[in-house]
Coordinates of C-alpha atoms and ligand atoms in Angstrom, one line a residue:
M1 CA 0.0 0.0 0.0
K2 CA 1.0 3.6 -0.3
I3 CA 0.7 5.2 3.2
L4 CA 0.7 8.9 4.0
V5 CA 2.3 9.5 7.4
T6 CA 1.7 12.9 8.9
G7 CA 4.3 13.9 11.5
G8 CA 6.6 11.3 9.9
T9 CA 9.8 13.0 10.8
G10 CA 8.9 13.0 14.6
Y11 CA 9.9 10.5 17.2
I12 CA 7.2 7.8 16.8
G13 CA 6.5 8.8 13.1
S14 CA 10.1 8.1 12.0
H15 CA 10.2 4.7 13.6
T16 CA 6.8 3.9 12.0
V17 CA 8.0 4.9 8.6
L18 CA 10.9 2.5 9.0
S19 CA 8.5 -0.4 10.1
L20 CA 6.1 0.4 7.2
Q21 CA 9.0 0.3 4.7
E22 CA 10.3 -3.0 6.2
A23 CA 6.7 -4.4 5.8
G24 CA 6.9 -3.5 2.1
H25 CA 4.8 -0.3 2.0
D26 CA 5.6 2.9 0.1
V27 CA 5.6 5.9 2.3
V28 CA 4.8 9.6 1.8
V29 CA 5.5 12.0 4.7
I30 CA 4.0 15.3 5.6
D31 CA 5.6 17.3 8.4
N32 CA 6.1 21.1 9.0
L33 CA 9.2 20.3 11.1
I34 CA 7.9 22.4 14.0
N35 CA 9.2 19.7 16.4
S36 CA 11.5 17.6 14.3
S37 CA 14.3 17.4 11.7
D38 CA 14.2 15.9 8.2
E39 CA 17.6 14.4 9.1
A40 CA 15.5 11.6 10.7
L41 CA 14.0 10.6 7.4
R42 CA 17.4 10.6 5.7
R43 CA 18.6 8.2 8.3
V44 CA 15.5 6.0 8.0
A45 CA 16.3 5.8 4.2
E46 CA 19.9 4.9 5.1
L47 CA 18.6 2.0 7.2
T48 CA 15.9 0.7 4.8
G49 CA 17.5 1.7 1.5
K50 CA 14.1 3.2 0.4
P51 CA 13.6 7.0 0.6
A52 CA 10.1 8.2 1.6
A53 CA 8.6 11.1 -0.4
F54 CA 8.8 14.1 1.9
H55 CA 6.6 17.2 1.8
R56 CA 7.4 20.0 4.2
T57 CA 3.7 20.9 4.6
D58 CA 1.6 22.3 7.4
L59 CA -1.7 20.6 8.0
L60 CA -3.2 24.0 8.8
D61 CA -2.7 24.8 5.0
E62 CA -5.6 22.8 3.5
Q63 CA -4.6 23.6 -0.1
A64 CA -1.1 22.3 0.4
V65 CA -2.6 19.1 2.0
D66 CA -4.8 18.7 -1.1
A67 CA -1.8 19.0 -3.4
V68 CA -0.1 16.1 -1.6
F69 CA -3.2 13.9 -2.1
A70 CA -3.4 15.1 -5.8
E71 CA 0.2 14.0 -6.3
H72 CA 0.2 10.6 -4.6
A73 CA -2.4 7.8 -4.9
V74 CA -2.6 7.2 -1.2
D75 CA -4.4 4.1 0.2
A76 CA -4.3 5.0 3.9
V77 CA -3.1 7.6 6.4
I78 CA -1.3 7.3 9.7
H79 CA -1.9 10.6 11.6
F80 CA 0.8 11.5 14.1
A81 CA 1.2 15.3 13.4
G82 CA 0.2 17.4 16.5
L83 CA 1.6 19.3 19.4
K84 CA 2.1 17.1 22.5
A85 CA 3.4 19.0 25.6
V86 CA 0.8 18.8 28.4
G87 CA 2.2 21.8 30.3
E88 CA 2.4 24.0 27.3
S89 CA -1.2 23.0 26.4
V90 CA -2.3 24.3 29.7
S91 CA -0.6 27.7 29.2
E92 CA -1.4 28.0 25.5
P93 CA -4.7 26.2 24.9
L94 CA -5.6 28.0 21.7
K95 CA -2.4 27.0 20.0
Y96 CA -3.1 23.3 20.9
Y97 CA -6.8 23.4 19.9
H98 CA -6.0 25.2 16.7
N99 CA -3.1 23.1 15.6
N100 CA -4.4 19.7 16.6
L101 CA -8.1 20.1 15.8
V102 CA -7.9 22.3 12.6
G103 CA -5.0 20.3 11.3
T104 CA -7.0 17.0 11.7
L105 CA -10.1 18.5 10.2
N106 CA -8.2 19.7 7.2
L107 CA -6.6 16.3 6.8
L108 CA -10.0 14.4 7.0
R109 CA -11.7 16.8 4.6
S110 CA -8.9 16.4 2.1
M111 CA -8.9 12.6 2.5
D112 CA -12.7 12.6 1.9
R113 CA -12.3 14.7 -1.3
H114 CA -9.7 12.3 -2.6
N115 CA -11.6 9.1 -1.6
V116 CA -9.1 8.0 1.0
R117 CA -11.0 6.7 4.0
S118 CA -8.6 4.7 6.1
I119 CA -6.9 6.3 9.0
V120 CA -4.9 5.3 12.0
F121 CA -4.9 8.0 14.7
S122 CA -2.3 8.6 17.5
S123 CA -4.4 9.0 20.6
S124 CA -3.1 8.7 24.1
A125 CA -3.7 7.0 27.4
T126 CA -4.2 10.5 28.7
V127 CA -7.8 10.3 27.4
Y128 CA -8.7 8.0 30.3
G129 CA -8.4 11.0 32.6
E130 CA -8.2 10.6 36.4
H131 CA -11.4 8.7 37.3
N132 CA -10.9 5.3 35.7
A133 CA -9.7 2.3 37.6
I134 CA -6.5 0.6 36.4
P135 CA -5.7 -1.1 34.2
Y136 CA -7.4 1.0 31.5
V137 CA -9.8 -0.9 29.1
E138 CA -10.9 0.5 25.8
K139 CA -14.6 0.4 26.6
M140 CA -14.2 2.8 29.6
E141 CA -15.8 6.2 29.5
I142 CA -13.0 8.7 28.5
G143 CA -12.5 12.2 29.9
A144 CA -9.1 13.9 29.6
N145 CA -8.0 16.5 32.3
N146 CA -5.8 18.9 30.3
P147 CA -6.1 20.7 26.9
Y148 CA -3.7 18.4 25.1
G149 CA -5.6 15.4 26.2
R150 CA -8.9 17.0 25.3
T151 CA -7.6 17.5 21.7
K152 CA -7.0 13.8 21.6
E153 CA -10.5 13.1 23.0
Q154 CA -12.2 15.5 20.7
I155 CA -10.4 14.0 17.7
E156 CA -11.6 10.6 18.8
D157 CA -15.1 12.0 18.9
I158 CA -14.9 13.5 15.5
L159 CA -13.6 10.2 14.0
S160 CA -16.3 8.2 15.9
D161 CA -19.0 10.5 14.5
L162 CA -17.5 10.2 11.0
G163 CA -17.4 6.4 11.2
A164 CA -21.0 6.3 12.4
A165 CA -22.2 8.7 9.6
D166 CA -20.4 7.0 6.7
G167 CA -19.8 3.3 6.6
R168 CA -17.0 3.7 4.0
W169 CA -14.5 4.9 6.7
H170 CA -11.9 2.5 8.3
I171 CA -10.7 4.1 11.5
A172 CA -8.3 2.9 14.2
L173 CA -7.8 5.0 17.4
L174 CA -4.6 3.9 19.1
R175 CA -4.1 4.9 22.7
Y176 CA -0.4 4.9 23.4
F177 CA 1.0 4.5 26.9
N178 CA 4.6 5.8 27.5
P179 CA 6.8 5.3 24.4
V180 CA 10.6 5.2 25.1
G181 CA 13.7 3.7 23.5
A182 CA 15.0 4.0 20.0
H183 CA 15.8 1.9 16.9
P184 CA 18.6 -0.6 17.9
S185 CA 20.9 0.9 15.2
G186 CA 21.2 4.1 17.4
R187 CA 20.6 6.1 14.2
I188 CA 17.1 7.4 15.0
G189 CA 15.6 8.3 18.3
E190 CA 13.8 11.0 20.4
D191 CA 15.3 14.5 20.1
P192 CA 13.3 16.8 22.3
Q193 CA 13.7 20.5 21.9
G194 CA 14.7 22.4 25.1
I195 CA 14.2 20.8 28.5
P196 CA 12.7 17.4 28.1
N197 CA 9.2 17.0 29.7
N198 CA 9.4 13.2 29.9
L199 CA 11.3 10.9 32.2
V200 CA 13.5 8.8 29.9
P201 CA 14.8 11.7 27.6
F202 CA 15.6 13.6 30.8
I203 CA 17.6 10.7 32.3
A204 CA 19.4 10.3 29.0
Q205 CA 20.4 13.9 28.9
V206 CA 21.7 13.7 32.5
A207 CA 23.7 10.5 31.6
V208 CA 25.3 12.3 28.6
G209 CA 26.2 15.3 30.7
R210 CA 23.7 17.8 29.2
R211 CA 21.8 18.2 32.6
E212 CA 23.1 18.0 36.2
K213 CA 20.6 15.6 37.8
L214 CA 17.2 14.0 37.5
M215 CA 14.5 15.4 39.8
V216 CA 12.2 12.4 40.7
F217 CA 8.8 14.0 41.1
G218 CA 7.4 12.6 44.3
G219 CA 8.6 9.7 46.5
D220 CA 5.5 9.5 48.7
Y221 CA 2.9 8.0 46.4
D222 CA 1.0 4.9 47.6
T223 CA 3.0 2.6 45.3
P224 CA 5.6 -0.1 46.2
D225 CA 8.6 2.3 46.2
G226 CA 6.7 5.6 46.6
T227 CA 7.3 6.8 42.9
C228 CA 4.7 6.7 40.1
L229 CA 4.0 3.7 38.0
R230 CA 3.7 3.9 34.2
D231 CA 3.4 1.5 31.3
Y232 CA 6.5 2.0 29.2
I233 CA 6.5 0.7 25.6
H234 CA 9.5 0.4 23.3
V235 CA 9.0 2.7 20.3
V236 CA 9.8 -0.1 17.8
D237 CA 7.0 -2.3 19.4
L238 CA 4.7 0.8 19.1
A239 CA 5.6 1.3 15.5
E240 CA 4.8 -2.3 14.7
G241 CA 1.5 -1.9 16.4
H242 CA 0.6 0.7 13.7
V243 CA 1.4 -1.8 11.0
A244 CA -0.8 -4.4 12.7
A245 CA -3.7 -1.9 13.1
L246 CA -3.3 -0.8 9.4
N247 CA -3.5 -4.4 8.3
H248 CA -6.6 -5.0 10.4
I249 CA -8.6 -2.0 9.1
A250 CA -7.5 -2.6 5.5
E251 CA -10.0 -5.5 5.6
R252 CA -12.7 -3.9 7.8
A253 CA -14.7 -0.7 7.9
G254 CA -15.7 0.8 11.2
V255 CA -14.2 2.5 14.2
F256 CA -11.8 0.5 16.3
R257 CA -10.0 1.4 19.6
W258 CA -6.9 -0.3 20.9
N259 CA -4.5 0.4 23.8
L260 CA -0.9 0.0 22.8
G261 CA 1.0 -0.8 26.0
S262 CA 2.7 -3.7 27.7
G263 CA 0.1 -4.3 30.4
T264 CA 2.5 -3.7 33.3
G265 CA 3.6 -0.7 35.3
S266 CA 7.2 0.3 36.2
S267 CA 8.2 2.9 38.8
V268 CA 10.3 5.9 38.2
L269 CA 13.1 4.4 40.3
E270 CA 12.9 1.1 38.4
V271 CA 13.4 3.0 35.1
L272 CA 16.3 4.9 36.6
R273 CA 18.0 1.6 37.8
S274 CA 17.5 0.1 34.4
F275 CA 19.0 3.1 32.7
E276 CA 21.9 3.1 35.1
K277 CA 22.5 -0.6 34.1
A278 CA 22.6 0.4 30.5
V279 CA 25.0 3.3 31.1
G280 CA 27.2 1.3 33.6
R281 CA 27.3 4.0 36.3
P282 CA 25.0 5.8 38.8
I283 CA 23.0 8.7 37.5
P284 CA 22.7 11.7 39.8
H285 CA 19.1 12.2 41.1
E286 CA 17.1 13.7 43.9
I287 CA 13.6 12.9 45.1
T288 CA 11.6 16.2 45.1
G289 CA 8.0 17.3 45.3
R290 CA 5.2 15.9 43.2
R291 CA 4.5 17.3 39.7
A292 CA 1.0 18.9 39.4
G293 CA -1.4 16.7 37.5
D294 CA 0.5 13.4 37.8
L295 CA -1.5 10.3 38.5
P296 CA 0.1 7.8 41.0
A297 CA -0.2 4.8 38.6
F298 CA -1.7 3.6 35.3
W299 CA -1.1 0.9 32.8
A300 CA -2.9 -0.7 29.9
D301 CA -5.1 -3.7 29.7
A302 CA -3.3 -5.0 26.6
T303 CA -5.6 -7.9 25.8
S304 CA -7.7 -6.4 22.9
A305 CA -4.7 -5.6 20.7
L306 CA -3.4 -9.2 21.3
A307 CA -6.8 -10.7 20.5
D308 CA -7.7 -8.5 17.5
L309 CA -4.3 -7.7 16.0
S310 CA -2.1 -10.6 17.2
W311 CA 0.2 -7.8 18.5
S312 CA 1.9 -7.5 21.9
T313 CA 5.0 -5.9 23.1
S314 CA 8.2 -7.9 22.9
K315 CA 10.9 -5.6 24.3
S316 CA 11.8 -5.3 28.0
L317 CA 12.4 -2.2 30.0
D318 CA 16.2 -3.0 29.9
Q319 CA 16.1 -3.1 26.1
M320 CA 14.2 0.2 26.0
C321 CA 16.9 1.8 28.2
E322 CA 19.8 0.1 26.3
D323 CA 18.5 1.3 22.9
H324 CA 17.6 4.8 24.2
W325 CA 21.1 5.1 25.6
R326 CA 22.8 3.9 22.4
W327 CA 20.9 6.7 20.5
Q328 CA 21.8 9.4 23.1
K329 CA 25.4 8.4 23.4
N330 CA 26.0 8.3 19.7
N331 CA 24.0 11.5 19.1
P332 CA 24.6 13.7 22.3
Q333 CA 23.0 16.7 20.6
G334 CA 20.3 14.7 18.8
Y335 CA 20.0 15.4 15.1
S336 CA 21.4 18.9 15.2
A337 CA 25.1 18.0 15.6
D338 CA 25.5 16.3 12.2
Ligands
NAD1 P1 6.8 14.5 17.8 O1 6.6 15.9 18.2 O2 8.2 13.9 17.7 O3 6.1 14.3 16.4 C1 5.0 15.0 16.0 C2 5.3 15.6 14.6 O4 4.2 16.4 14.1 C3 6.5 16.5 14.6 O5 7.5 16.1 13.7 C4 5.9 17.9 14.2 O6 6.9 18.7 13.5 C5 4.7 17.5 13.4 N1 3.6 18.5 13.4 C6 3.0 19.1 14.5 N2 2.1 20.0 14.0 C7 2.0 19.9 12.7 C8 1.3 20.5 11.6 N3 0.3 21.4 11.9 N4 1.5 20.2 10.4 C9 2.5 19.3 10.0 N5 3.3 18.7 11.0 C10 3.0 19.0 12.3 O7 5.9 13.6 18.8 P2 5.8 12.0 18.9 O8 6.3 11.7 20.3 O9 6.4 11.3 17.8 O10 4.2 11.9 18.9 C11 3.5 11.6 17.7 C12 2.0 11.5 18.1 O11 1.8 10.6 19.1 C13 1.5 12.9 18.6 O12 0.2 13.1 18.0 C14 1.4 12.7 20.0 O13 0.4 13.5 20.6 C15 1.1 11.2 20.2 N6 1.5 10.6 21.5 C16 2.7 10.7 21.9 C17 3.1 10.2 23.1 C18 4.5 10.3 23.7 O14 4.7 10.2 24.9 N7 5.5 10.6 22.8 C19 2.2 9.6 23.9 C20 0.9 9.5 23.5 C21 0.5 10.0 22.2
UFG2 N1 9.2 12.2 36.0 C1 10.1 12.5 36.9 N2 11.1 13.4 36.5 C2 11.1 14.0 35.3 C3 10.1 13.6 34.4 C4 9.1 12.7 34.7 O1 10.1 12.1 38.1 O2 12.0 14.9 35.0 C5 8.1 11.2 36.4 C6 6.7 11.7 36.3 O3 6.4 12.4 37.5 C7 5.9 10.5 36.1 C8 6.9 9.6 35.3 O4 8.2 10.1 35.5 O5 5.7 9.8 37.3 C9 6.6 9.6 33.8 O6 6.5 10.9 33.3 P1 6.5 11.3 31.8 O7 6.4 12.8 31.8 O8 7.6 10.7 31.1 O9 5.1 10.7 31.3 P2 3.6 10.9 31.7 O10 3.1 9.5 32.1 O11 3.4 12.0 32.7 O12 2.9 11.4 30.3 C10 3.2 10.7 29.1 C11 3.1 11.7 27.9 C12 1.7 12.2 27.8 C13 0.8 11.1 27.7 C14 0.9 10.2 28.8 C15 0.0 9.0 28.7 O13 4.0 12.7 28.2 O14 1.7 13.0 26.6 O15 2.2 9.7 28.9 O16 0.2 8.4 27.5 F1 -0.5 11.7 27.6

């Protein structure tokens, strides 16, 4: 198939382009490079031997999106493009609602005009909000508690309404848990701009000497070691989950929801210990106050993806940390130093 990947130069997008190409698909990428570098795609091409067609296009520019569909006979879309920093979405909600919602509406309208009606959407475990019991199951009532999460929830609603209104659409809503790690080659990985918001990229920058120490946000939660539990998933497993979802919806119309997670929680200190093992030395850290908005613990019920897609995670926390560290050590400044 010919797959259009929006946000394909980003962290999860670039790994998914690689998995798609390895599965034999042709790939077209749209990205405005607001949070990524096209160097990622050059390196994916180096690894697969197959360059993806790249369009530096903003989803907010509907005509430019139309031009991409006019140029390529696309069979299906994987939609990653969006802004994703929870804290920034609280301080700049209009920027988030505008970019994520209008960008998605432009994409869907353009797809409809060009008779492309298969889409895999990057949703997030954040849609489960703060009131659901763990583990999270797809059939639970959703309700995000921050503007970023609400953009994901609202896009899920738009896609659900679309699927209900028009039986020609094939829609997969994928709720990711916490993606970490990098391709085992160490050539592509996560390259956050500025101070990393997320745990593993922060630990990696401490390990490589770009930051002094990790602040562990809260050591007094009601969890086995007092730190929060999350469901970490290797980005290569996550990328393969997209290929599996795409194969499933290629055969079936309708709206499908799947958690992509491992089904187990790991604590902040367990992640730190695993990363220290990968690096081979202790990583400076300090236990400090809780971060506003953090939930003590959540993880996926991962049974639906296994049953429907024959997909489950295969890589351990130690592999995630080893691969993340290989990428960081070989590319201390991310893509910018080349
Ligand atoms: P990323 O920032 O690396 O990738 C997103 C890409 O979208 C970037 O390359 C960015 O330049 C591009 N983009 C943003 N707005 C655009 C626009 N208007 N037009 C064109 N391109 C645009 O992030 P990621 O971690 O790879 O995440 C990919 C998707 O997965 C996002 O939708 C994110 O919300 C979702 N997600 C991520 C996580 C996570 O922890 N990384 C968890 C759950 C869900
Ligand atoms: N943490 C620290 N120190 C740091 C960064 C994080 O102790 O410097 C802790 C957090 O308090 C949390 C855990 O590490 O307990 C994981 O935090 P992340 O920020 O890496 O991940 P979150 O679970 O908070 O959020 C992530 C994504 C969201 C997404 C959510 C659910 O950032 O976009 O997973 O998928 F919505």
